[in-house]
Coordinates of C-alpha atoms in Angstrom, one line a residue:
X1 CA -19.0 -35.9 14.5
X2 CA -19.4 -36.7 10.5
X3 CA -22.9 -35.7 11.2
X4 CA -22.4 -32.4 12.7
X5 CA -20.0 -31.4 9.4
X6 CA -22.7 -32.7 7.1
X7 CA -25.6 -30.9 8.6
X8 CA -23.6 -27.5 9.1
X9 CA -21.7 -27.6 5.5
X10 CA -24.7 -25.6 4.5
X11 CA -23.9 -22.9 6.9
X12 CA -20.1 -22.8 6.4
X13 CA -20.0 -22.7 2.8
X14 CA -22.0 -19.1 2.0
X15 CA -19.6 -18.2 5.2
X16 CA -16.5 -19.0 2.9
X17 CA -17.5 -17.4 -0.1
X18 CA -18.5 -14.2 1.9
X19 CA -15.1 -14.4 3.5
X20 CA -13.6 -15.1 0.5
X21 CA -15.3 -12.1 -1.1
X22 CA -14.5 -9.6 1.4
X23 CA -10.6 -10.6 0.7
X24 CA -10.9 -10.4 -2.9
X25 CA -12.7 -6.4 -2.1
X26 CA -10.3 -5.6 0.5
X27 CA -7.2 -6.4 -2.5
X28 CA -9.2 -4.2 -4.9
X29 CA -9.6 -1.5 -2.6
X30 CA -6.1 -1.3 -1.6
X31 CA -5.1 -1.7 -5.0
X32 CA -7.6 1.5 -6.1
X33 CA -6.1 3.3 -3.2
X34 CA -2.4 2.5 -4.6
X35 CA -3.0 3.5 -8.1
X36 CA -5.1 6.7 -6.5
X37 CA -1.8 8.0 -5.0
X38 CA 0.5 7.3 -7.6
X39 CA -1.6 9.0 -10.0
X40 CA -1.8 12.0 -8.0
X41 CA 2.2 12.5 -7.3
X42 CA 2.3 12.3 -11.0
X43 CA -0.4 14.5 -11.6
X44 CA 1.2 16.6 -9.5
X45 CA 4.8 16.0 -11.1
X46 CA 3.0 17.5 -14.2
X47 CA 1.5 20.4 -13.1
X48 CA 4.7 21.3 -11.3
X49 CA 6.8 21.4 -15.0
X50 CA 3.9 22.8 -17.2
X51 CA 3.4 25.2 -14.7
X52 CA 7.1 25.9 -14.3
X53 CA 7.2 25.6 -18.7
X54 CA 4.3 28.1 -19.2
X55 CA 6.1 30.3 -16.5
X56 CA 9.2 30.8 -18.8
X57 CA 6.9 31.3 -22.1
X58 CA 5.0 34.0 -20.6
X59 CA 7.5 35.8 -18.7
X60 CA 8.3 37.7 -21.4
X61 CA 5.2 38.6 -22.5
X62 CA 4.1 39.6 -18.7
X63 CA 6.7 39.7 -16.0
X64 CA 4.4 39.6 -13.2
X65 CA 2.4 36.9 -14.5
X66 CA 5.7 34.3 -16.0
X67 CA 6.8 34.7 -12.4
X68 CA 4.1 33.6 -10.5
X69 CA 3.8 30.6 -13.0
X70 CA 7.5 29.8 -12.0
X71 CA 6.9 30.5 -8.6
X72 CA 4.2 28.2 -8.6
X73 CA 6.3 25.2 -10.7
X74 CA 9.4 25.4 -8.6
X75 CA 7.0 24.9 -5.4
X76 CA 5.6 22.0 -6.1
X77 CA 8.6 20.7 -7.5
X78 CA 10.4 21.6 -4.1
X79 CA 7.3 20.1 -2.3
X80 CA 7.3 17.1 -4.0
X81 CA 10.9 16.4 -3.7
X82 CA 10.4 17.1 0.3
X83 CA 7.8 14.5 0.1
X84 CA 9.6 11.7 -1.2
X85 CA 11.6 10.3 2.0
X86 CA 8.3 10.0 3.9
X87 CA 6.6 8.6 1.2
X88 CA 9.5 5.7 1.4
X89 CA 8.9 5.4 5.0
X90 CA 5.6 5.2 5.1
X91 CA 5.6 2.3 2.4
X92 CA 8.3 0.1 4.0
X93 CA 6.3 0.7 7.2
X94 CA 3.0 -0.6 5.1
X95 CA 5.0 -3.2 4.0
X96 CA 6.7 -4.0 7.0
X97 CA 3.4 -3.9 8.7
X98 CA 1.8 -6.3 6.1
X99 CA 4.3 -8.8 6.4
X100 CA 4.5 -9.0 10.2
X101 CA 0.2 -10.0 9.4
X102 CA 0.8 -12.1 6.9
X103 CA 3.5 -14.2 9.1
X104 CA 1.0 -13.6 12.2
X105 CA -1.7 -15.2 9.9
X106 CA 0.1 -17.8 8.8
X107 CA 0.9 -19.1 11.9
X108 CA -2.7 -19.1 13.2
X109 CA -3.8 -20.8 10.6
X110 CA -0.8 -23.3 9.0
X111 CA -0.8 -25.9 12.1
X112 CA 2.9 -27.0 12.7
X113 CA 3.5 -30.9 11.9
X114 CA 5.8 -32.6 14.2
X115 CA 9.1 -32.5 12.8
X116 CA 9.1 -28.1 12.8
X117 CA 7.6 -28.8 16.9
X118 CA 10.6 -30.8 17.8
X119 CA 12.5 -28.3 16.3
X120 CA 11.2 -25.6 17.8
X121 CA 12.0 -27.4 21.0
X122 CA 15.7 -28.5 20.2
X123 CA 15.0 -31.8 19.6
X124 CA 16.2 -33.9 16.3

């Protein structure tokens, strides 16, 4: 048995660091995709109130023009204020969903020692 580990340790090894390195990726990737969205609601946010600002400076110069700027501005204001209870549910479902994997994972891999088995089972 000592024999078999020794002779497929290197095998196993570059199989770890791969795995390793795909967990470390998937982090950054999720990470990138979380600082993707929030910069775009704010990006957003800001185009909604310079849009709204440059509305009020130029409506008196061209009424037509200061009111579609407004127009603009108060939508996506409006739009993103919509948008805010599903963007809560959607991240406590994310993290709802992560957390129900990580405990799923967990258990897979953490084996149980004795003492939590016999509790699990009523014993003392």
């Amino acid at each position: 048995m000592i024999l078999l580990a020794l002779l497929s340790t290197p095998v196993t090894i570059p199989i770890a660091i791969v795995a390793a390195a795909l967990f470390v990726a998937g982090i950054a990737v999720t990470g990138a995709l979380i600082i993707t969205v929030v910069s775009f609601f704010f990006a957003a946010i800001v185009t909604g109130v310079v849009s709204f600002v440059v509305g009020l400076g130029t409506i008196i110069e061209s009424f037509w023009t200061g009111l579609f700027y407004l127009g603009i501005g108060l939508f996506v204001i409006g739009f993103l204020i919509m948008l805010v209870p599903a963007v809560r549910a959607i991240v406590s479902w994310l993290i709802q969903g992560v957390t129900t994997f990580s405990r799923w994972l967990y258990k897979k891999i953490v084996p149980t020692n004795r003492a939590e088995q016999n509790r699990k089972r009523g014993r003392r």
